[in-house]
Coordinates of C-alpha atoms (C1' of nucleotides) in Angstrom, one line a residue:
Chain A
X15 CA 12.9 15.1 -0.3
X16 CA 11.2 11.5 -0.1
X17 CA 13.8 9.1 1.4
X18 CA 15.8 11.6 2.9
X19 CA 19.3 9.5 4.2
X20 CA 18.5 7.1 5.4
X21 CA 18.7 5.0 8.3
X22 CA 15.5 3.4 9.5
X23 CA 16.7 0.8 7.2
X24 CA 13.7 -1.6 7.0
X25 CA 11.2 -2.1 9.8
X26 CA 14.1 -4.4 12.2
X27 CA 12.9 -4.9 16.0
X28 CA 13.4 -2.3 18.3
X29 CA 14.7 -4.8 20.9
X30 CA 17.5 -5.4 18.9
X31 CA 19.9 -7.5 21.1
X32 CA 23.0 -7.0 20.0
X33 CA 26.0 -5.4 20.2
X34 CA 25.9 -3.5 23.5
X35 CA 23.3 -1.0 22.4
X36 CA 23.5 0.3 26.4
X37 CA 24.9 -0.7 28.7
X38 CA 28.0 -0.1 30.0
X39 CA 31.0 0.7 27.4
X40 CA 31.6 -2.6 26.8
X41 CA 33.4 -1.5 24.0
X42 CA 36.4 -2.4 26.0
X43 CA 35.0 -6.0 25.9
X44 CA 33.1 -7.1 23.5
X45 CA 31.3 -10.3 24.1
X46 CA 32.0 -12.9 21.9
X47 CA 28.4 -14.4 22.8
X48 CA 27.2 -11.6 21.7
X49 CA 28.7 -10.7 18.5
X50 CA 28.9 -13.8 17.3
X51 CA 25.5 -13.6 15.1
X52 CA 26.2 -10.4 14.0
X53 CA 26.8 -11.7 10.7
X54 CA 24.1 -14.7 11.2
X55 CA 21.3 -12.3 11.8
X56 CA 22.2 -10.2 8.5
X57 CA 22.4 -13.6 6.5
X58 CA 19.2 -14.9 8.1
X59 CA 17.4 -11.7 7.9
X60 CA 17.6 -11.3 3.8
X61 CA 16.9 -15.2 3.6
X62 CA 14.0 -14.4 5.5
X63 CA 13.2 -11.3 2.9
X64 CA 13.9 -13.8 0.1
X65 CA 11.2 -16.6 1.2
X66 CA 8.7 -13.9 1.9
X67 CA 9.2 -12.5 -1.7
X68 CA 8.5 -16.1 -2.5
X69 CA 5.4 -16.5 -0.7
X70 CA 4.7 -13.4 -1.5
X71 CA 5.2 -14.2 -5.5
X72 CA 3.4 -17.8 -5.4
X73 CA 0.5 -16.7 -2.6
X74 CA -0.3 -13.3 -3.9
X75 CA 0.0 -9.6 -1.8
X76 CA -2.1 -10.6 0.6
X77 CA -0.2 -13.5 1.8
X78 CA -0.4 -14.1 5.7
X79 CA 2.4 -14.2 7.8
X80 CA 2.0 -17.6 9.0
X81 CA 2.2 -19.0 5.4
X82 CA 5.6 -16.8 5.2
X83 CA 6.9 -18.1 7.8
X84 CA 5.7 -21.2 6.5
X85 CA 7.7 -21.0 2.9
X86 CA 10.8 -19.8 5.3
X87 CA 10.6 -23.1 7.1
X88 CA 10.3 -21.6 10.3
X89 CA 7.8 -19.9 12.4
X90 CA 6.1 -16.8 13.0
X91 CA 8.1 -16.2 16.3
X92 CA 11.2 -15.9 14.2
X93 CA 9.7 -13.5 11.5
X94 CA 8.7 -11.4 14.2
X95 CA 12.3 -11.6 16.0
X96 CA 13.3 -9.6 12.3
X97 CA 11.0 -7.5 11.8
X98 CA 8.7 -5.0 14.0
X99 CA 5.3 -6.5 12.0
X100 CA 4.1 -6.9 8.7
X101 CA 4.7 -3.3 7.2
X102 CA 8.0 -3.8 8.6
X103 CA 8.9 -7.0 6.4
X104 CA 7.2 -5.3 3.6
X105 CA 9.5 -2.4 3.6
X106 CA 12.6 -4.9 4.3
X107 CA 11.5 -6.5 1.2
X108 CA 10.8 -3.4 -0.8
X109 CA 14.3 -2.0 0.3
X110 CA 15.8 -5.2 -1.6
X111 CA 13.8 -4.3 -4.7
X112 CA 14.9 -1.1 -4.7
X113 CA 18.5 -2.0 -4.2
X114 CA 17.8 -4.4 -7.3
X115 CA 16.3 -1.4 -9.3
X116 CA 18.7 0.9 -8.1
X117 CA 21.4 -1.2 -9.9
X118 CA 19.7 -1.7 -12.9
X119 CA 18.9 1.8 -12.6
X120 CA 22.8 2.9 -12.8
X121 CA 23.5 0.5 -15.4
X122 CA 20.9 2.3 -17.4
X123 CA 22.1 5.4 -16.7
X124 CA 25.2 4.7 -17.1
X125 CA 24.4 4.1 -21.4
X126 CA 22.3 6.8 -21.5
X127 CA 23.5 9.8 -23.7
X128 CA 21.1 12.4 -22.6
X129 CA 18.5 13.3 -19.7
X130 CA 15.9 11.7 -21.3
X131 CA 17.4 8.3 -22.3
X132 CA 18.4 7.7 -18.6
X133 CA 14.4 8.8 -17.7
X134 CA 13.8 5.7 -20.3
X135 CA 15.9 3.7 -18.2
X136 CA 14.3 4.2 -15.6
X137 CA 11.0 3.9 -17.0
X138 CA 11.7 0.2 -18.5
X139 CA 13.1 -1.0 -15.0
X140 CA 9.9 -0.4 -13.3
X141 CA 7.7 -1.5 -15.6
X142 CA 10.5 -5.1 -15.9
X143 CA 10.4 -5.3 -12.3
X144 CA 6.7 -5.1 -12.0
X145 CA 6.4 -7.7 -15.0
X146 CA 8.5 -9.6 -13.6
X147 CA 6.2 -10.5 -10.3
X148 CA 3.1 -8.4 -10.0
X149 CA 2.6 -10.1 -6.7
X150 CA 5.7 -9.0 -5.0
X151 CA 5.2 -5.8 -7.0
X152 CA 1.8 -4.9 -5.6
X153 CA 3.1 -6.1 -2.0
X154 CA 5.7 -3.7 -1.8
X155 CA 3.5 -0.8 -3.4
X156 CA 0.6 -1.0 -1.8
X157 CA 0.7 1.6 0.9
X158 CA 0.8 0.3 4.7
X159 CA -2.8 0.4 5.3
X160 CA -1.2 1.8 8.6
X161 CA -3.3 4.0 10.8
X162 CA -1.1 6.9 9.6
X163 CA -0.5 6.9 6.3
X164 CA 2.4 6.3 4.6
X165 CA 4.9 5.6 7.2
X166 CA 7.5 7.1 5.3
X167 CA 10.1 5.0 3.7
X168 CA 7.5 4.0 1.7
X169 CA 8.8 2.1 -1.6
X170 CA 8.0 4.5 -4.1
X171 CA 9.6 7.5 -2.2
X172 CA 12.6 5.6 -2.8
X173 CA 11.7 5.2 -6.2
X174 CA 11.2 8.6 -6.7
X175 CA 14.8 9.4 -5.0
X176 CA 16.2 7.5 -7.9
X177 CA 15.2 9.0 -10.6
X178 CA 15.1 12.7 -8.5
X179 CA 19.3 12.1 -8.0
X180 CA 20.6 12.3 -11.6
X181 CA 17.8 14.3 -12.2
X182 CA 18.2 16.9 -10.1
X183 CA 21.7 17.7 -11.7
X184 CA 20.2 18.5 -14.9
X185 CA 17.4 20.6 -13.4
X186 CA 19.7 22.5 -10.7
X187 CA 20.6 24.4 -13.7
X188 CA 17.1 26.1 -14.5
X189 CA 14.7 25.1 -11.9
X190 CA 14.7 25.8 -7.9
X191 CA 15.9 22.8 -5.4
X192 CA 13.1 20.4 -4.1
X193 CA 11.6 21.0 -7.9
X194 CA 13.1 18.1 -8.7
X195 CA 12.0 16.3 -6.1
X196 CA 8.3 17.1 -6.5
X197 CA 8.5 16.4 -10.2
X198 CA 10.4 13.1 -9.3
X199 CA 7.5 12.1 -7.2
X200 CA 4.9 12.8 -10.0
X201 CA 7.2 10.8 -12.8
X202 CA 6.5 7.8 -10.8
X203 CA 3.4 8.3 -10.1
X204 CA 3.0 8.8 -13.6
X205 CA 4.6 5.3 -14.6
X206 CA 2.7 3.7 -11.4
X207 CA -0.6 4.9 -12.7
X208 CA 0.3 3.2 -16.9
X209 CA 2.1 0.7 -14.8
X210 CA -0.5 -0.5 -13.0
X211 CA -3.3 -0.3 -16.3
X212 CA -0.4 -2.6 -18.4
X213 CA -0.4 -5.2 -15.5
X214 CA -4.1 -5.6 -16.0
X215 CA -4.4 -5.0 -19.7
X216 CA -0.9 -7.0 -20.4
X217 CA -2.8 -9.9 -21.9
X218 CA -5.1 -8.1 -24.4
X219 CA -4.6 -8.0 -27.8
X220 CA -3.7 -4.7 -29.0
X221 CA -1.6 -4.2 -25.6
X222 CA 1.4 -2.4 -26.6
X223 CA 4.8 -4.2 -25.5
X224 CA 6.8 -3.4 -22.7
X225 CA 9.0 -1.3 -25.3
X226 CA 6.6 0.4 -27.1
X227 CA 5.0 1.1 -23.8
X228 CA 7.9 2.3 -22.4
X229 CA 9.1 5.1 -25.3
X230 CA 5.0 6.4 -25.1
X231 CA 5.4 6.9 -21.5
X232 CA 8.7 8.5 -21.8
X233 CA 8.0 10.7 -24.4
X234 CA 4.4 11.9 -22.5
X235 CA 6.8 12.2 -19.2
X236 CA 9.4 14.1 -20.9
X237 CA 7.6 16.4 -23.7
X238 CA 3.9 16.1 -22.7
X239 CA 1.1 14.2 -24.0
X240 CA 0.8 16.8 -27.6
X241 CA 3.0 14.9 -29.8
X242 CA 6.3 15.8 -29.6
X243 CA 7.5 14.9 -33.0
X244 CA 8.5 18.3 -33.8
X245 CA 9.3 19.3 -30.4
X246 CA 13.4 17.7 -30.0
X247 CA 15.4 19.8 -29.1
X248 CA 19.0 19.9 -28.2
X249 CA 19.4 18.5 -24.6
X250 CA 21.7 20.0 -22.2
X251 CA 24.0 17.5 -22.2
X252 CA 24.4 15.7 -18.5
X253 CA 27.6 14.8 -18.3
X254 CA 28.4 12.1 -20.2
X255 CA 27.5 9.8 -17.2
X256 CA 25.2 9.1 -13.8
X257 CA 26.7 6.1 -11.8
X258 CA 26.6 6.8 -8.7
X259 CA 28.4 4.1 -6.4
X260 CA 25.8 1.3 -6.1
X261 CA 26.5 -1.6 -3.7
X262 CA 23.2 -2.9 -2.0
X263 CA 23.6 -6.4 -1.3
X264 CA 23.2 -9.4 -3.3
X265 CA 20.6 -8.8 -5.6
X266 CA 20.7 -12.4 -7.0
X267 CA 17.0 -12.6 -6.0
X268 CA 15.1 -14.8 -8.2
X269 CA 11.2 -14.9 -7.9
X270 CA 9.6 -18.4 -8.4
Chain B
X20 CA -18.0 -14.3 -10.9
X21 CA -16.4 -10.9 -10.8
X22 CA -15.7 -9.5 -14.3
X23 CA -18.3 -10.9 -16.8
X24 CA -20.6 -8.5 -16.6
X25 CA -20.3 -5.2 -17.3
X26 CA -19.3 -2.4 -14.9
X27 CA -21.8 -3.1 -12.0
X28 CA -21.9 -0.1 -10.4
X29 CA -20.8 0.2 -7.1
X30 CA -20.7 -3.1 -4.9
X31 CA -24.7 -3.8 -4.6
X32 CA -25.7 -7.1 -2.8
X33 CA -26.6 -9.3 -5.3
X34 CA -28.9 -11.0 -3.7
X35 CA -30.6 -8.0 -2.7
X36 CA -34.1 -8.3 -2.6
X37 CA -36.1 -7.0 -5.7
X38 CA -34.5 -4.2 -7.0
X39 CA -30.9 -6.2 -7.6
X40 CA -29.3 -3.5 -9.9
X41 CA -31.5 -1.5 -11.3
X42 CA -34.9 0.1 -9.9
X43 CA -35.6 -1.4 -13.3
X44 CA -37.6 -4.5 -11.6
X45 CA -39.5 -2.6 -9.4
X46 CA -41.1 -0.8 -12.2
X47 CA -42.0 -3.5 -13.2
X48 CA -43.9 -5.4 -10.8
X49 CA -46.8 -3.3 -9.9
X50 CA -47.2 -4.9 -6.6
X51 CA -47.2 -2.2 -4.2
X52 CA -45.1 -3.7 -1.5
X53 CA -42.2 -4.1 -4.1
X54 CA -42.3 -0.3 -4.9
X55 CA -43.6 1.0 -1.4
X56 CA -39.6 0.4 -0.8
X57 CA -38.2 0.8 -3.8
X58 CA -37.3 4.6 -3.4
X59 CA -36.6 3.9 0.8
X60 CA -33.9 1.9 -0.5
X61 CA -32.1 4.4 -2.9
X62 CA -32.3 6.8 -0.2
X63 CA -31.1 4.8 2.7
X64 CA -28.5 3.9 0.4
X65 CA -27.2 7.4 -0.4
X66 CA -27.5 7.9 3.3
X67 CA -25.3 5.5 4.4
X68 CA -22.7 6.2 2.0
X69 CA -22.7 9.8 3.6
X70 CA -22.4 8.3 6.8
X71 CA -19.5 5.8 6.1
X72 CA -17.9 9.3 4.3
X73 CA -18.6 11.2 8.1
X74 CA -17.0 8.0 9.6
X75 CA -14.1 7.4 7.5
X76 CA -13.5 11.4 7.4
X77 CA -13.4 11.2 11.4
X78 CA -12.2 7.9 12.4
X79 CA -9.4 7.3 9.6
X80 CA -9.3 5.2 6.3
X81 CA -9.2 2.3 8.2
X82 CA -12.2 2.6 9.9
X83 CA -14.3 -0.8 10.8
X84 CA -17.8 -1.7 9.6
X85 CA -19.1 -1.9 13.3
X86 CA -17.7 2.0 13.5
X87 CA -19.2 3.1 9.9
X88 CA -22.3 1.4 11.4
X89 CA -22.7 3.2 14.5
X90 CA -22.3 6.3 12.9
X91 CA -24.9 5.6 10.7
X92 CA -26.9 4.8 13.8
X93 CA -27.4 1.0 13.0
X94 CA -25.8 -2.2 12.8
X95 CA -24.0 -3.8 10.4
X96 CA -26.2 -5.9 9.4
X97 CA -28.0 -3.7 7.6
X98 CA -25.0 -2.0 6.0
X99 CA -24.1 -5.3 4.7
X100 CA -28.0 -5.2 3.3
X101 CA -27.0 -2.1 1.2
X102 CA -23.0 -3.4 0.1
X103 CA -21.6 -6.3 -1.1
X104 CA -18.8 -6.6 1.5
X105 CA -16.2 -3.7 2.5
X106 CA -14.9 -2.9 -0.9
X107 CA -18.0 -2.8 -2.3
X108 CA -19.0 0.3 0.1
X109 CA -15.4 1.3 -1.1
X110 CA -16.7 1.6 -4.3
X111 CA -19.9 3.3 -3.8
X112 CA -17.7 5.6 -1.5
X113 CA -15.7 6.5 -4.5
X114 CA -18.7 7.0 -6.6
X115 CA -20.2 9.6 -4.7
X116 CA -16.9 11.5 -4.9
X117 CA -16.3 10.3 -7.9
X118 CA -19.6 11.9 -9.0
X119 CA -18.6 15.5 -7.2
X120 CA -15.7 16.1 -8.9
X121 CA -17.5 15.6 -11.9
X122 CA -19.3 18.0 -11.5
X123 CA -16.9 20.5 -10.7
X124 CA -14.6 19.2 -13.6
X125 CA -17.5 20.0 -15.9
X126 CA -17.5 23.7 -14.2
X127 CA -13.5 23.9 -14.5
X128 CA -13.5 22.2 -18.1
X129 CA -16.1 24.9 -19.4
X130 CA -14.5 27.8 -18.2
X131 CA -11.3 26.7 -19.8
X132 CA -10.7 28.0 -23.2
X133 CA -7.5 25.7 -24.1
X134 CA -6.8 21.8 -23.1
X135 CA -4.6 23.1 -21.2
X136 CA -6.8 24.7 -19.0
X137 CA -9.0 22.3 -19.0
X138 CA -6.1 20.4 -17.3
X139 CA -5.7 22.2 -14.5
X140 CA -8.8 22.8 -13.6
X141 CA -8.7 19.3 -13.3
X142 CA -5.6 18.5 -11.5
X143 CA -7.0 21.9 -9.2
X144 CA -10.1 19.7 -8.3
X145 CA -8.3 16.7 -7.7
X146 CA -5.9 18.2 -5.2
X147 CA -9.1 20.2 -3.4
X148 CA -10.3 16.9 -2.9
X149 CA -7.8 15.4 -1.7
X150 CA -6.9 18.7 1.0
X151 CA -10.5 18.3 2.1
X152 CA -10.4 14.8 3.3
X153 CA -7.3 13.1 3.4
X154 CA -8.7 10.6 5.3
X155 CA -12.0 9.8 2.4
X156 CA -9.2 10.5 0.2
X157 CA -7.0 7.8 1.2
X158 CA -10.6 5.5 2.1
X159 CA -11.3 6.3 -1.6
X160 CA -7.8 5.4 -3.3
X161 CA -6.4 2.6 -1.7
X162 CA -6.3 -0.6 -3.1
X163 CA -9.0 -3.0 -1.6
X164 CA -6.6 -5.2 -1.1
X165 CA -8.3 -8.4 -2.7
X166 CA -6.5 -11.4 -3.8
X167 CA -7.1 -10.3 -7.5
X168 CA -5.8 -6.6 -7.7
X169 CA -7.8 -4.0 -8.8
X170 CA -11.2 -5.6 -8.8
X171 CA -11.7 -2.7 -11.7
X172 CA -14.4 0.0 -11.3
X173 CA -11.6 1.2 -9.4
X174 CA -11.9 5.2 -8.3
X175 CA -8.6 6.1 -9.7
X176 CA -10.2 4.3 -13.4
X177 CA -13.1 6.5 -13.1
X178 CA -11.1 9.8 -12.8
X179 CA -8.4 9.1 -15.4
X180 CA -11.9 8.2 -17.5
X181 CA -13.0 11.8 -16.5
X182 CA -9.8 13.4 -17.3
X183 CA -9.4 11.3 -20.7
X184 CA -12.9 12.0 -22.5
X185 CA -12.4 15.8 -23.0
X186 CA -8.7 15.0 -23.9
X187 CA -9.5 12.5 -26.3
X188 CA -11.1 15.0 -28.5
X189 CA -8.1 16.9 -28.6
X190 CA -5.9 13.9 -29.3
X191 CA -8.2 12.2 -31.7
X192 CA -6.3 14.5 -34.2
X193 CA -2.7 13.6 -33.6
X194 CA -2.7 10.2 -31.6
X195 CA -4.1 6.6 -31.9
X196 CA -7.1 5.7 -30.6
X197 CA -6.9 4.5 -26.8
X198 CA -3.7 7.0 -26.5
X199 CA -6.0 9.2 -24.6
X200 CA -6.6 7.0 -22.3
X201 CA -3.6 5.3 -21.5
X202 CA -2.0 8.7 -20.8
X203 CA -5.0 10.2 -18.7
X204 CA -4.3 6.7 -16.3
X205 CA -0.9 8.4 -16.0
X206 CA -2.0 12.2 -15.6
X207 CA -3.8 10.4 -12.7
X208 CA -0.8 8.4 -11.5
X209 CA 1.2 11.9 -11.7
X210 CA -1.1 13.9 -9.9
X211 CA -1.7 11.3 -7.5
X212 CA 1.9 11.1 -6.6
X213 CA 2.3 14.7 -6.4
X214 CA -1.0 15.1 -4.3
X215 CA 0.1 12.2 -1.3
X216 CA 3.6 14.0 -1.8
X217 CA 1.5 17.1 -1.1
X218 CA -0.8 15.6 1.9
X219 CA 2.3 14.7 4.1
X220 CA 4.2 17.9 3.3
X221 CA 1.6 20.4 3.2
X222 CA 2.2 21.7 6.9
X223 CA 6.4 22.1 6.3
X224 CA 7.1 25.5 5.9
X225 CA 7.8 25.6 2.5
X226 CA 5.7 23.6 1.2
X227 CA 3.8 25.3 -1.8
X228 CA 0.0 25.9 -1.9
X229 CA -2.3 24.3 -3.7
X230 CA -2.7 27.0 -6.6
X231 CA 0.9 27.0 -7.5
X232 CA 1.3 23.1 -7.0
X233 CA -1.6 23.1 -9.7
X234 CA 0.0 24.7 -12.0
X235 CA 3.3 23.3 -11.4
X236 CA 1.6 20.0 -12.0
X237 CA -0.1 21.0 -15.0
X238 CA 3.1 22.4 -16.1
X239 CA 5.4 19.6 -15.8
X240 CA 2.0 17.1 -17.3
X241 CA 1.5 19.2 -20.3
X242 CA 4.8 20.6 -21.5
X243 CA 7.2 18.0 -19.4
X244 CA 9.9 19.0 -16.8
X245 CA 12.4 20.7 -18.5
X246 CA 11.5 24.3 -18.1
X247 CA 9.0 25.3 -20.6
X248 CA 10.7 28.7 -21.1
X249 CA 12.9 28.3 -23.9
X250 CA 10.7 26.2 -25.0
X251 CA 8.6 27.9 -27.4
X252 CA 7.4 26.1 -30.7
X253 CA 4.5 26.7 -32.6
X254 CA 2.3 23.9 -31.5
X255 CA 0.3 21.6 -33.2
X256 CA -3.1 23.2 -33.5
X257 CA -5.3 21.3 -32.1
X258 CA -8.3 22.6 -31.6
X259 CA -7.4 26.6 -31.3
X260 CA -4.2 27.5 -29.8
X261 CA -2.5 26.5 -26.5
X262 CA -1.7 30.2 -26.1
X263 CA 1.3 30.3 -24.3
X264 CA 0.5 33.0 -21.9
X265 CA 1.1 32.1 -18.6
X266 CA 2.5 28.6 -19.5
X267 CA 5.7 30.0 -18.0
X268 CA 5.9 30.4 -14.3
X269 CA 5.0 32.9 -12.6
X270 CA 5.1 29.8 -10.4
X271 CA 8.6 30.4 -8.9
X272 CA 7.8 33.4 -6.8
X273 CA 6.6 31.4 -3.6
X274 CA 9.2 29.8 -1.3
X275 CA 11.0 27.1 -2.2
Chain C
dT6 C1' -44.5 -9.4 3.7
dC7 C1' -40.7 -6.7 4.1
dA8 C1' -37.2 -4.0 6.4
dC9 C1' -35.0 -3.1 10.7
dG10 C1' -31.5 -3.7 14.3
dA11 C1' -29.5 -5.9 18.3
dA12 C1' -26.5 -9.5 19.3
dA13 C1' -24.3 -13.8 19.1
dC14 C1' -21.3 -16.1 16.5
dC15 C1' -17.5 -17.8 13.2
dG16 C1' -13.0 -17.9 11.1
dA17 C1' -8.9 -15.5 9.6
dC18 C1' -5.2 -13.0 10.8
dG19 C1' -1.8 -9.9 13.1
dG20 C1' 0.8 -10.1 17.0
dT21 C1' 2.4 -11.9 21.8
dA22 C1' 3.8 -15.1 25.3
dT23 C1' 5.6 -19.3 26.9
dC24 C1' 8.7 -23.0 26.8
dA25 C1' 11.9 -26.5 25.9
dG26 C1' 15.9 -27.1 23.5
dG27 C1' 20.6 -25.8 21.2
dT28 C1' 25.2 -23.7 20.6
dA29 C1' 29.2 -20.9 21.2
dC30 C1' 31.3 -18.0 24.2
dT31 C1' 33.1 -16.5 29.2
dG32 C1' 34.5 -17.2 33.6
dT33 C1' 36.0 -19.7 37.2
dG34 C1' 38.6 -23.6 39.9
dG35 C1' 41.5 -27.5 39.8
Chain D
dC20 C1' 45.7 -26.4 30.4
dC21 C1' 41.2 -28.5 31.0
dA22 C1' 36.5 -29.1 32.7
dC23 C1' 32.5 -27.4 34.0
dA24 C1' 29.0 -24.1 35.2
dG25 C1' 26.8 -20.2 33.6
dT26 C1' 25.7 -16.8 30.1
dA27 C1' 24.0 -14.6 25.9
dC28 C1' 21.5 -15.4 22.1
dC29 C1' 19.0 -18.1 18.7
dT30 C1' 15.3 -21.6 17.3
dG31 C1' 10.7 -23.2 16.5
dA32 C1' 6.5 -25.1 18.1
dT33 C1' 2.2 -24.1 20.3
dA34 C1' -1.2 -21.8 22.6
dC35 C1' -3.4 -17.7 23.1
dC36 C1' -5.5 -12.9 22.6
dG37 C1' -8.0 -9.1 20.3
dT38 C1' -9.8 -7.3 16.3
dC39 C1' -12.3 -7.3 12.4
dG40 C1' -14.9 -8.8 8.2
dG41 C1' -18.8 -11.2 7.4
dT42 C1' -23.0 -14.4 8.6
dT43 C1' -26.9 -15.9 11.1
dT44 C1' -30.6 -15.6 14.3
dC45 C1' -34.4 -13.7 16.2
dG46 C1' -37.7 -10.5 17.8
dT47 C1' -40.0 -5.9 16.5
dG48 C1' -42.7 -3.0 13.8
dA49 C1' -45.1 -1.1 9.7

DNA sequence: TCACGAAACCGACGGTATCAGGTACTGTGG
DNA sequence: CCACAGTACCTGATACCGTCGGTTTCGTGA
C-alpha cells in the first residue's frame, strides 16, 4: 500500500548527531551536551518547514534554496544541516500538509453519515488546501524530478492512504485487500487531475465553486460519470464513525 | 507573452527563420531558397523529436539537452534552432505521443460498441504507453516546472481532450455542456494515478497485469468503487445500452 | 544566403566545505 | 564547592564546485 508505516519520516540528514546513534551504550550515560537540542532541533526543524512554505507560497514552486534560507533568516548551511537536499525539505513540508489534511480529514469524517459523505470530505480538503496556496500546493505535488522516480513517500501516496484507511473498511466487506488501495490511488488522481484544471480555470466565469465542484467530483468518483440521479442506493452503513487518533504536530501553519 | 495566442503547437522558436508556425509562409514566398528548406525543416524536426524520445527512453526523464543532442548526433545549438527551450521540446515530445495514442484510441474507440468500451480501450492504451516507456512516460507527464504552472498545451490536456470528445456525445444528453470535459481531466488524473501506482509496482509479485488493471480501472471510472454487482439498474440510455455483460468482474480471479 | 555544428561562454542553482564564533554540558583539580 | 579546560553541538557567512539550461561566436559547406 502507498505509505506503508512509516518511518522515513521526511528527508532528515543521515549524519544525524544525536543521541548516541553508535557508539558505545551510552545509554548508561547520556550526555547532557548531547541531548540537550533534542527538543531544539525538532522546534527549529518545523520553523524551518514553516519559512520554506512561506517562500515557497510568496516565491512560487520553484523557489531556490538560497531564498529559503533567506525567508528563514539563516543560511543554506543550516537548511542542509535539516534536511538531506531539496526533495528532502519538500517531503518534510509535504508531511506537515498532510498532517494538516489528515486532521481536517478526521473531522470530516467524523460528520459524515455514510461512505460517500466522508469521500466528500475528503474531496473538499484537497481542493481547500490546494486553494488555499497553489504554490505550496504544486511544491509539494510535483514529483521529485529525482533520477528515480518517485522516491516513495511521495505526498499523494499519503494522500491516497487517507482516504484508502476508512475506505478500506467499507470495501473489506465485498472487494479483495490492496483493492482499496489501488482505487484509493486512482480517487486522488482523479481529484488531482479536476484539481489541478480548477486552479487554472478558478477565475473564469462560469467556473463552478469550490462546492459545486466538489459534489460533481464526488458524485463522478462515487457513481460514475452517467448521472447518478436514479442510481442511490442504500449504503452499507460504516459505522457511525472514522476518527482515527490524529495528533501530528501543530498544524497552526498559516501561509502568507 | 505566453497565453494570447491560441494553442501554438508545440514549443517552436519564434524567431525561427521563415516558416515561424506554419509552412504557411513558405508557400508563399516563391523564392526558392525559402522553400528549398522548408520541408528539410519539418523533417529534421520530426527527427529530433525521435531522437530526444531514444534519449530520454535510455538515459532517464531527466536527461540534459547536451545528451538529447548527442544522440541526435549534433549540438545543441541546433536543437535549440528547432525548440523554444526545454519544455518546448517537452511539448513536441508529448505531441508525437500524444498523436500515437490517437491513433490507437481511434482503433480501440471503433471497435467498441458501448461508451464503456470505448473507455477502456482508452485507459488500455494509456497504460500500454505508459509500460512501454516509463521513462518518455514520465519525460512526457511531468510538470515543466515553470514559474507559471502548467504553461497549458500540457500532454495530460490533450489526452483528457482525446478521452472527452467521444464522451461528450454521450453526455450531451444528460449533462451540461463542459461536464464532459471537466470529468475526462479527472478520468485522466485517475488513470494517471493508477498507472505511476502501476509503474513502481508492476514487478511485486502480485501486482496485477495490465488487462485486468484496465478493466479494474474502467470499472471503478465508470460505475464507481463500490462493487458494481448488486448494482444493477436500468441505465439511462444513452446512446444504445451499456449492456452489462462483463461489467462484473471476472476481474477477481488473478492474485491479489 | 541559409543551415550546420563545434565550442566557448554565462548565469543560476543545488550542494559541499571551511571557518570563526557561541553556549551548555562534563570532567578534572584545587 | 568552585573554577577552568575541554567537549559536543549549533550557527551563519562565505567561498567554492559541478551541472545544466541557454546564448553567442565562428568557421564550414551547399
Amino acid at each position: 500500500m502507498p505509505g506503508t508505516s512509516g518511518q522515513a519520516q521526511g528527508g532528515r540528514p543521515e549524519g544525524a548527531r544525536a543521541a548516541g546513534d553508535g557508539a558505545v551504550e551510552d545509554a548508561l550515560t547520556p550526555d547532557g551536551r548531547s541531548t540537550r537540542w533534542a527538543d531544539h532541533r525538532v522546534a527549529r526543524r518545523t520553523e524551518l518547514v514553516h519559512a520554506a512554505r512561506r517562500a515557497v507560497h510568496r516565491h512560487g514552486p520553484d523557489v531556490s534554496m538560497d531564498e529559503i534560507a533567506t525567508t528563514a533568516g539563516t543560511s543554506k548551511s543550516i537548511v542542509y544541516r535539516y534536511f538531506v537536499d531539496k526533495p528532502g525539505l519538500q517531503r518534510a513540508v509535504g508531511e506537515a500538509v498532510v498532517a494538516q489534511m489528515h486532521t481536517a480529514m478526521d473531522e470530516a469524517a467524523r460528520l459524515a453519515e455514510t461512505p460517500r459523505e466522508a469521500l466528500r470530505g475528503v474531496v473538499d480538503v484537497y481542493l481547500e488546501m490546494a486553494e488555499a496556496s497553489p504554490n505550496v500546493y504544486w511544491f509539494v505535488t510535483r514529483p521529485v524530478t529525482e533520477d528515480a522516480s518517485v522516491p516513495l513517500g511521495h505526498f499523494l501516496d499519503q494522500v491516497a492512504g487517507l482516504i484508502a484507511r476508512p475506505f478500506a473498511r467499507v470495501a473489506a466487506v465485498e472487494a479483495p485487500a490492496g483493492f482499496a488501495d489501488v482505487w484509493a490511488t486512482g480517487a486522488v488522481g482523479f481529484v488531482r487531475g479536476v484539481g489541478e484544471w480548477w486552479l487554472q480555470h478558478r477565475t473564469d466565469p462560469d467556473a463552478p465553486s469550490r462546492e459545486v465542484l466538489t459534489e460533481r467530483v464526488t458524485s463522478w468518483l462515487w457513481t460514475g460519470p452517467v448521472s447518478g440521479l436514479a442510481r442511490t442506493r442504500p449504503e452499507s452503513p460504516m459505522t457511525g464513525q472514522i476518527t482515527s487518533e490524529t495528533s501530528s504536530e501543530t498544524t497552526s501553519e498559516t501561509s502568507s
